[in-house]
Coordinates of C-alpha atoms and ligand atoms in Angstrom, one line a residue:
M1 CA 0.0 0.0 0.0
Q2 CA 1.4 3.4 -0.9
T3 CA 1.7 5.6 2.2
R4 CA 2.1 9.3 2.8
T5 CA 3.2 11.2 5.9
L6 CA 0.6 12.9 8.0
G7 CA 2.1 16.2 9.1
H8 CA 5.4 15.5 10.8
G9 CA 4.0 12.3 12.2
P10 CA 3.0 8.8 11.0
R11 CA 2.8 7.4 7.6
V12 CA -0.7 6.3 6.7
S13 CA -2.3 4.9 3.5
A14 CA -2.3 7.6 0.7
L15 CA -6.0 6.7 0.2
G16 CA -8.2 6.4 3.2
L17 CA -11.8 5.3 3.4
G18 CA -14.5 7.8 4.1
C19 CA -17.2 6.0 6.2
M20 CA -19.8 8.8 6.3
G21 CA -22.0 7.5 3.5
M22 CA -22.3 4.1 5.3
S23 CA -24.6 5.8 7.9
A24 CA -25.7 9.2 6.6
F25 CA -26.5 11.6 3.8
Y26 CA -26.3 9.3 0.7
G27 CA -29.4 7.1 1.0
A28 CA -29.9 3.5 2.0
H29 CA -27.5 1.7 4.4
D30 CA -26.3 -1.8 4.3
D31 CA -24.3 -2.3 7.5
A32 CA -23.2 -5.8 6.7
E33 CA -21.6 -4.7 3.3
S34 CA -20.2 -1.5 5.0
I35 CA -18.5 -3.6 7.6
A36 CA -17.2 -6.0 4.9
T37 CA -15.9 -3.0 3.0
I38 CA -14.0 -1.7 6.1
H39 CA -12.6 -5.2 6.6
H40 CA -11.6 -5.5 3.0
A41 CA -9.9 -2.1 3.2
L42 CA -7.8 -3.1 6.2
E43 CA -6.9 -6.4 4.5
R44 CA -5.7 -4.5 1.5
G45 CA -3.5 -2.3 3.7
L46 CA -5.7 0.8 3.7
N47 CA -5.6 2.0 7.3
L48 CA -6.9 5.5 7.4
L49 CA -10.6 5.3 8.3
D50 CA -12.6 8.6 8.5
T51 CA -15.7 9.1 10.6
A52 CA -17.3 11.9 12.8
D53 CA -19.6 12.0 15.7
M54 CA -22.3 13.8 13.7
Y55 CA -22.5 11.1 11.0
G56 CA -25.7 9.3 11.7
P57 CA -25.7 11.1 14.2
H58 CA -23.4 8.9 16.2
T59 CA -24.2 5.6 14.4
N60 CA -21.3 5.8 12.0
E61 CA -18.8 5.8 14.9
V62 CA -20.6 2.7 16.3
L63 CA -20.4 1.0 12.9
V64 CA -16.6 1.8 12.6
G65 CA -16.1 0.6 16.1
K66 CA -17.8 -2.7 15.3
A67 CA -15.7 -3.1 12.2
I68 CA -12.4 -2.6 13.9
K69 CA -13.1 -4.8 16.9
G70 CA -10.3 -7.3 17.0
R71 CA -8.4 -5.4 14.3
R72 CA -7.5 -2.3 16.1
E73 CA -3.8 -2.4 15.3
Q74 CA -4.6 -2.4 11.5
A75 CA -6.6 0.8 11.6
F76 CA -5.7 4.5 11.9
V77 CA -9.0 6.0 13.2
A78 CA -9.8 9.6 12.5
T79 CA -13.0 11.2 13.9
K80 CA -14.3 14.7 14.4
F81 CA -16.2 16.8 16.9
G82 CA -17.8 20.2 16.9
I83 CA -20.9 20.1 14.6
V84 CA -23.9 19.9 17.0
L85 CA -27.3 18.9 15.7
D86 CA -30.5 20.0 17.2
P87 CA -32.1 16.8 18.6
S88 CA -35.6 18.0 17.6
D89 CA -34.4 18.8 14.0
P90 CA -31.1 17.3 12.9
A91 CA -31.1 19.7 9.9
V92 CA -30.5 22.6 12.3
R93 CA -26.8 22.7 13.1
G94 CA -24.5 24.7 15.4
V95 CA -20.8 24.5 16.2
N96 CA -19.3 24.0 19.6
G97 CA -15.5 24.5 20.2
R98 CA -15.7 25.2 24.0
P99 CA -13.0 23.3 26.0
E100 CA -15.5 21.4 28.2
Y101 CA -17.4 20.3 25.1
V102 CA -14.2 19.1 23.5
H103 CA -13.5 16.8 26.4
A104 CA -17.0 15.5 26.6
A105 CA -17.2 14.9 22.9
C106 CA -13.9 13.0 22.9
D107 CA -15.0 10.7 25.7
A108 CA -18.3 10.0 23.9
S109 CA -16.5 9.2 20.6
L110 CA -14.0 6.8 22.4
K111 CA -16.9 5.0 23.9
R112 CA -18.8 4.7 20.7
L113 CA -15.7 3.5 18.8
G114 CA -14.8 1.1 21.6
I115 CA -11.2 2.2 21.6
D116 CA -8.8 3.8 24.1
T117 CA -7.1 6.3 21.8
I118 CA -8.3 8.2 18.7
D119 CA -5.4 8.3 16.2
L120 CA -6.5 11.6 14.6
Y121 CA -9.0 14.0 16.2
Y122 CA -10.3 16.8 14.1
Q123 CA -12.3 19.9 15.0
H124 CA -15.1 19.5 12.3
R125 CA -15.8 23.2 12.0
V126 CA -14.2 26.2 13.6
D127 CA -16.4 27.8 16.3
P128 CA -16.5 31.5 15.5
N129 CA -17.4 32.3 19.1
V130 CA -14.4 30.5 20.7
P131 CA -10.8 31.5 20.0
I132 CA -9.1 28.6 18.2
E133 CA -6.3 28.7 20.9
E134 CA -8.9 27.7 23.5
T135 CA -10.3 24.8 21.4
V136 CA -6.8 23.5 20.4
G137 CA -5.6 24.0 23.9
A138 CA -8.3 21.5 25.0
M139 CA -7.4 19.2 22.2
A140 CA -3.8 19.3 23.3
E141 CA -5.0 18.2 26.8
L142 CA -6.5 15.2 25.2
V143 CA -3.1 14.3 23.6
A144 CA -1.5 14.8 27.0
A145 CA -4.1 12.5 28.6
G146 CA -3.4 9.7 26.0
K147 CA -6.9 9.9 24.5
V148 CA -5.8 11.3 21.2
R149 CA -2.5 10.9 19.2
Y150 CA -2.7 13.6 16.5
L151 CA -4.7 16.7 16.0
G152 CA -6.5 18.0 12.9
L153 CA -8.8 20.8 11.8
S154 CA -11.5 20.7 9.1
E155 CA -12.5 23.6 6.8
A156 CA -10.2 26.0 8.7
S157 CA -8.6 28.9 7.0
G158 CA -4.8 29.3 6.6
A159 CA -4.8 32.1 9.2
T160 CA -6.7 29.9 11.7
L161 CA -4.4 27.0 11.0
E162 CA -1.4 29.2 11.7
R163 CA -2.8 30.2 15.1
A164 CA -3.7 26.6 16.0
C165 CA -0.1 25.4 15.2
K166 CA 1.3 27.8 17.8
V167 CA -0.7 26.0 20.5
H168 CA 0.0 22.4 19.4
P169 CA 1.3 20.8 16.1
I170 CA -1.6 20.1 13.7
A171 CA -1.0 17.0 11.6
A172 CA -3.8 17.4 9.1
L173 CA -6.3 19.9 7.7
Q174 CA -9.3 18.2 6.1
S175 CA -11.1 20.1 3.4
E176 CA -13.2 19.4 0.3
F177 CA -10.7 19.2 -2.5
S178 CA -11.3 17.6 -5.9
L179 CA -11.5 18.4 -9.6
W180 CA -14.6 20.5 -9.0
T181 CA -13.6 22.0 -5.7
R182 CA -10.2 23.7 -6.0
D183 CA -10.7 26.1 -3.1
P184 CA -7.6 24.9 -1.1
Q185 CA -5.4 26.0 -4.1
T186 CA -7.0 29.4 -4.5
N187 CA -7.8 30.5 -0.9
G188 CA -4.3 30.0 0.6
M189 CA -5.2 26.9 2.5
L190 CA -2.8 24.6 0.7
A191 CA 0.0 27.2 0.9
A192 CA -0.6 27.6 4.6
C193 CA -0.4 23.8 5.0
R194 CA 2.9 23.7 3.2
K195 CA 4.3 26.5 5.2
L196 CA 3.3 24.8 8.5
G197 CA 4.1 21.2 7.5
V198 CA 0.4 20.1 7.7
S199 CA -1.0 17.5 5.4
L200 CA -4.1 18.2 3.4
V201 CA -6.7 15.5 3.6
A202 CA -9.1 15.8 0.7
Y203 CA -12.7 15.0 1.5
S204 CA -15.4 14.3 -1.1
P205 CA -12.5 13.7 -3.7
L206 CA -15.1 12.1 -6.0
G207 CA -17.3 15.2 -5.9
R208 CA -19.8 13.2 -3.7
G209 CA -19.9 10.6 -6.5
F210 CA -20.6 13.0 -9.3
L211 CA -17.1 12.8 -10.8
T212 CA -17.3 9.1 -11.2
G213 CA -19.8 9.5 -14.0
A214 CA -22.2 7.1 -12.3
I215 CA -24.8 9.7 -11.4
R216 CA -26.8 10.6 -14.5
S217 CA -29.9 12.2 -13.1
P218 CA -31.1 13.6 -9.7
D219 CA -33.7 10.8 -9.9
D220 CA -30.7 8.4 -9.2
F221 CA -30.8 9.5 -5.6
D222 CA -32.9 7.9 -2.8
A223 CA -35.7 10.2 -1.5
D224 CA -33.7 11.1 1.6
D225 CA -30.4 11.6 -0.2
Y226 CA -28.8 14.9 0.9
R227 CA -27.6 15.6 -2.7
R228 CA -31.2 16.2 -3.8
S229 CA -30.9 19.6 -2.2
S230 CA -27.2 20.3 -2.8
P231 CA -26.7 23.2 -5.2
R232 CA -24.3 21.4 -7.6
F233 CA -26.8 18.5 -8.0
I234 CA -29.9 20.5 -8.9
G235 CA -31.5 22.0 -12.0
D236 CA -29.3 23.6 -14.6
N237 CA -26.2 23.1 -12.4
F238 CA -26.6 19.4 -12.6
A239 CA -26.8 19.5 -16.4
R240 CA -23.9 21.8 -16.8
N241 CA -21.7 19.8 -14.4
L242 CA -22.6 16.6 -16.2
Q243 CA -21.1 18.1 -19.4
L244 CA -17.8 18.5 -17.5
V245 CA -17.9 15.0 -16.3
E246 CA -18.4 13.7 -19.9
Q247 CA -15.0 15.3 -20.6
V248 CA -13.5 13.6 -17.5
K249 CA -14.8 10.3 -18.8
A250 CA -13.2 10.9 -22.2
I251 CA -9.8 11.6 -20.7
A252 CA -10.1 8.6 -18.4
A253 CA -11.0 6.4 -21.4
D254 CA -7.8 7.6 -23.2
K255 CA -5.8 6.9 -20.1
G256 CA -7.3 3.4 -19.7
C257 CA -8.7 4.0 -16.2
S258 CA -12.1 4.7 -14.8
P259 CA -13.3 8.3 -14.2
A260 CA -13.3 7.7 -10.4
Q261 CA -9.6 6.6 -10.7
L262 CA -8.8 9.7 -12.7
A263 CA -10.4 12.0 -10.2
L264 CA -8.5 10.4 -7.3
A265 CA -5.2 10.3 -9.2
W266 CA -5.7 14.0 -9.9
V267 CA -6.0 14.7 -6.2
L268 CA -3.0 12.6 -5.3
A269 CA -0.9 14.3 -8.0
Q270 CA -1.3 17.7 -6.3
G271 CA 1.5 16.8 -3.9
E272 CA 3.0 14.2 -1.6
D273 CA 1.4 16.1 1.3
V274 CA -2.1 15.5 0.0
L275 CA -4.1 12.5 0.9
A276 CA -7.7 11.6 -0.2
I277 CA -10.5 9.8 1.7
P278 CA -13.0 8.6 -1.0
G279 CA -16.2 7.2 0.5
T280 CA -17.9 4.0 -0.6
R281 CA -20.2 1.4 1.0
K282 CA -19.1 -1.3 -1.4
R283 CA -16.1 -3.6 -1.7
S284 CA -16.1 -3.6 -5.5
R285 CA -15.9 0.2 -5.6
L286 CA -13.2 0.2 -2.9
D287 CA -11.1 -2.0 -5.2
E288 CA -11.8 0.3 -8.1
N289 CA -10.8 3.4 -6.1
L290 CA -7.6 1.8 -4.9
G291 CA -6.7 1.2 -8.5
A292 CA -6.1 5.0 -8.6
L293 CA -2.8 4.4 -6.8
D294 CA -1.5 2.9 -10.1
V295 CA -2.6 5.8 -12.2
Q296 CA 0.3 8.3 -12.7
L297 CA -0.6 11.7 -14.3
G298 CA 2.2 13.6 -15.9
A299 CA 2.5 17.4 -16.3
A300 CA 1.0 17.3 -19.8
E301 CA -2.0 15.2 -18.6
L302 CA -2.6 17.5 -15.7
K303 CA -2.6 20.4 -18.1
A304 CA -5.0 18.7 -20.4
I305 CA -7.4 18.0 -17.4
D306 CA -7.1 21.6 -16.4
A307 CA -8.0 22.7 -19.9
V308 CA -11.3 20.7 -19.9
F309 CA -12.0 21.2 -16.2
P310 CA -10.6 24.6 -15.2
P311 CA -10.7 25.6 -11.5
D312 CA -13.8 27.7 -11.8
A313 CA -15.8 25.6 -14.2
V314 CA -18.2 24.0 -11.8
S315 CA -21.7 25.4 -11.5
G316 CA -23.2 25.8 -8.0
T317 CA -21.7 26.3 -4.5
R318 CA -20.6 23.2 -2.7
Y319 CA -23.0 23.8 0.2
V320 CA -26.2 25.7 0.7
E321 CA -25.8 29.2 2.2
E322 CA -26.0 27.9 5.8
G323 CA -23.3 25.3 5.1
M324 CA -21.1 27.9 3.4
R325 CA -21.3 30.1 6.5
M326 CA -19.8 27.3 8.6
V327 CA -16.7 27.2 6.4
N328 CA -13.9 29.3 8.0
A329 CA -12.7 31.0 4.8
Ligands
NAP401 N1 -14.8 17.2 7.0 C1 -16.0 17.3 6.4 O1 -16.7 18.3 6.6 C2 -16.5 16.3 5.5 C3 -17.5 16.5 4.6 C4 -17.9 15.5 3.8 C5 -17.2 14.2 3.8 N2 -16.2 14.1 4.7 C6 -15.5 12.8 4.7 O2 -15.0 12.5 3.4 C7 -15.4 11.2 3.0 C8 -15.6 11.1 1.5 O3 -16.4 12.1 1.0 P1 -17.9 11.8 0.4 O4 -18.3 10.4 0.8 O5 -18.7 13.0 0.8 O6 -17.7 11.9 -1.2 P2 -16.8 11.2 -2.3 O7 -15.8 10.3 -1.7 O8 -16.4 12.2 -3.2 O9 -18.0 10.3 -3.0 C9 -18.7 9.3 -2.3 C10 -19.8 8.9 -3.2 O10 -19.3 8.3 -4.4 C11 -19.8 7.0 -4.6 N3 -18.6 6.2 -5.2 C12 -17.5 5.9 -4.5 N4 -16.7 5.2 -5.3 C13 -17.3 5.1 -6.5 C14 -16.9 4.5 -7.8 N5 -15.8 4.0 -7.9 N6 -17.9 4.6 -8.8 C15 -19.1 5.2 -8.6 N7 -19.4 5.8 -7.4 C16 -18.6 5.7 -6.4 C17 -20.3 6.5 -3.3 O11 -21.3 5.6 -3.4 P3 -21.3 4.1 -2.8 O12 -21.2 4.3 -1.4 O13 -22.6 3.6 -3.3 O14 -20.1 3.5 -3.5 C18 -20.7 7.8 -2.6 O15 -22.1 8.1 -3.0 C19 -16.7 11.0 3.8 O16 -17.0 9.6 3.9 C20 -16.4 11.6 5.1 O17 -15.7 10.7 5.9 C21 -15.8 15.1 5.5

């Protein structure tokens, strides 16, 4: 398995497994196949498993915990805290980065995961009402207590990351990064990561499935699928984005790989300090996605991809307005 260094710390598999869709957002769940997919990933040497307390909510951590039982040493478990759902309406969200909450959230995640130490603990979203120094200070206490090994932030700006690193080393910044979401390259995030020795972990590297070419119509989604209301997947945006994907498919066909593999190879080609955590609930797709590790893109190919899919080509924002407000740009 190809590995990459996380921050100044451990080497983990260059491709991780995003477990979110196994319990939330993307329609029907099949826990047995999801657990088999996690087992298959570990058997193939993929060790970076990504979850969060708000996926489910909570059930995704329980699922991951079940899957790694008896295989703890094979897994590098990353989870997140900080997005708080209103119990009466999970669509209503807040952010909590207060120190006492950080401690309580960590204890709850450890319990659900059934482990003694979280390998990588991310703040899921920066709390605008709590100085980052206070939140990361509490996260550092978790490291000192042996409950967490490495720290991460998600969707934090370069400036916030710099402040956080003064309190405690940050191993990883997790952000959406893919052919259709180039923000980390344009908003200074990737540059800040490089300056500070922080790895960039690309989430939704397959554009929530769209870049694979498998999604042909909004009708492909289950009734409760989150993407039915996501700006890039609705109305004219869907049709325009589909035209871009047709071009990705053509380049992939020339290269002799699948569109999903091309999309992942593009992310991994952005630097040795970039990792990707594609999500899938199926073993067959995991195998396909791991095939991206064998797809090497040269400078001319990256240029050709840029020509058909330039950084600002996508139609629609990546979240609705409320979600965009939670991003610490
Ligand atoms: N930090 C954050 O705020 C944040 C936000 C979103 C996600 N994440 C993390 O990032 C992970 C990955 O992101 P994501 O799941 O949103 O999006 P993604 O990895 O871009 O795409 C996942 C979607 O693509 C489909 N898929 C995967 N491989 C495929 C293939 N080879 N061919 C066709 N379809 C394929 C999956 O369906 P199947 O399951 O049916 O294969 C799923 O619907 C998540 O699981 C989560 O852990 C973090």
